[in-house]
């Protein structure tokens, strides 16, 4: 199991990564949950090739995508050049108080290098507008972060809900968690 995105990408190029979503019944489950909160602004943190951001923009939401992998971001930009794509490590995101939702979709949290995860989640939390939501979904695997690790990194936010899936199935301690934390 790759320990971070650099290891994963050594074996998978952006086009191959995109194909992963082709056979999925609803490739927009993340966008559905995010849009259900009625946000005007969303930061797609670790946006990759833009799957979630592009769908949210299609629904009329103002989105910014940020990612540290230039090739993934190039693929996003090629699909939607009109959107805002920023190359940055999440830990270095300097935006403050701007977004109604910051979404970490598709295992972004475990793919951040272990020594940057706490700083990355903290920077995402700082980017939230008052009352905003940090929404993250990731698999719970041996050697990957636990939900307790993640909750600990969401300092200053309150856990609002935890689901087993993006369509809000009840979380029962299984192998995937979607967590929403709220800015006070
Ligand atoms: C599995 S992909 C998910 C992409 C997209 N969110 C999606 O759901 O299709 C994980 C993404 O996290 C990004 N990533 C990993 N560590 C990062 C970091 N420290 N800062 C910014 N992006 C990071 C990778 O570059 C990659 O695009």
PDB file of C-alpha atoms and ligand atoms in Angstrom, residues 5 17 21 46-48 51 67-69 72 88-90 105-106 108 111-112, ligand 1:
ATOM      1  CA  UNK A   5       0.921  10.240  -3.240  1.00  0.00           C
ATOM      2  CA  UNK A  17      -6.063   7.525 -12.465  1.00  0.00           C
ATOM      3  CA  UNK A  21     -13.842   6.547 -11.965  1.00  0.00           C
ATOM      4  CA  UNK A  46      -6.211  17.789  -3.392  1.00  0.00           C
ATOM      5  CA  UNK A  47      -8.395  18.247  -6.481  1.00  0.00           C
ATOM      6  CA  UNK A  48      -6.336  15.912  -8.655  1.00  0.00           C
ATOM      7  CA  UNK A  51     -13.418  15.414 -10.945  1.00  0.00           C
ATOM      8  CA  UNK A  67      -3.156  20.223  -5.676  1.00  0.00           C
ATOM      9  CA  UNK A  68       0.563  19.606  -5.261  1.00  0.00           C
ATOM     10  CA  UNK A  69       0.953  17.346  -8.317  1.00  0.00           C
ATOM     11  CA  UNK A  72      -2.753  16.053 -12.122  1.00  0.00           C
ATOM     12  CA  UNK A  88       0.385  24.117  -3.758  1.00  0.00           C
ATOM     13  CA  UNK A  89       1.004  21.714  -0.945  1.00  0.00           C
ATOM     14  CA  UNK A  90      -2.131  21.780   1.200  1.00  0.00           C
ATOM     15  CA  UNK A 105     -12.237  13.743  -1.568  1.00  0.00           C
ATOM     16  CA  UNK A 106     -10.767  10.486  -2.782  1.00  0.00           C
ATOM     17  CA  UNK A 108      -6.467  12.900  -0.102  1.00  0.00           C
ATOM     18  CA  UNK A 111      -2.032  10.408   0.477  1.00  0.00           C
ATOM     19  CA  UNK A 112      -0.572  13.532   2.084  1.00  0.00           C
TER      20      UNK A 112
HETATM   21  C1  LIG B   1      -6.458  10.006  -4.892  1.00  0.00           C
HETATM   22  S1  LIG B   1      -6.171  11.599  -5.519  1.00  0.00           S
HETATM   23  C2  LIG B   1      -7.769  12.370  -5.311  1.00  0.00           C
HETATM   24  C3  LIG B   1      -8.026  13.420  -6.355  1.00  0.00           C
HETATM   25  C4  LIG B   1      -9.423  14.032  -6.329  1.00  0.00           C
HETATM   26  N1  LIG B   1      -9.707  14.646  -5.046  1.00  0.00           N
HETATM   27  C5  LIG B   1     -10.476  13.024  -6.658  1.00  0.00           C
HETATM   28  O1  LIG B   1     -11.235  12.651  -5.771  1.00  0.00           O
HETATM   29  O2  LIG B   1     -10.524  12.573  -7.804  1.00  0.00           O
HETATM   30  C6  LIG B   1      -5.228  12.358  -4.215  1.00  0.00           C
HETATM   31  C7  LIG B   1      -4.739  13.755  -4.582  1.00  0.00           C
HETATM   32  O3  LIG B   1      -4.157  14.344  -3.423  1.00  0.00           O
HETATM   33  C8  LIG B   1      -3.102  15.157  -3.866  1.00  0.00           C
HETATM   34  N2  LIG B   1      -2.178  15.417  -2.766  1.00  0.00           N
HETATM   35  C9  LIG B   1      -1.499  14.511  -2.020  1.00  0.00           C
HETATM   36  N3  LIG B   1      -0.748  15.146  -1.104  1.00  0.00           N
HETATM   37  C10 LIG B   1      -0.968  16.477  -1.287  1.00  0.00           C
HETATM   38  C11 LIG B   1      -0.476  17.633  -0.636  1.00  0.00           C
HETATM   39  N4  LIG B   1       0.394  17.560   0.386  1.00  0.00           N
HETATM   40  N5  LIG B   1      -0.905  18.840  -1.064  1.00  0.00           N
HETATM   41  C12 LIG B   1      -1.779  18.925  -2.111  1.00  0.00           C
HETATM   42  N6  LIG B   1      -2.283  17.857  -2.756  1.00  0.00           N
HETATM   43  C13 LIG B   1      -1.876  16.646  -2.349  1.00  0.00           C
HETATM   44  C14 LIG B   1      -2.458  14.343  -4.964  1.00  0.00           C
HETATM   45  O4  LIG B   1      -1.614  15.128  -5.765  1.00  0.00           O
HETATM   46  C15 LIG B   1      -3.678  13.766  -5.679  1.00  0.00           C
HETATM   47  O5  LIG B   1      -4.070  14.569  -6.754  1.00  0.00           O
END
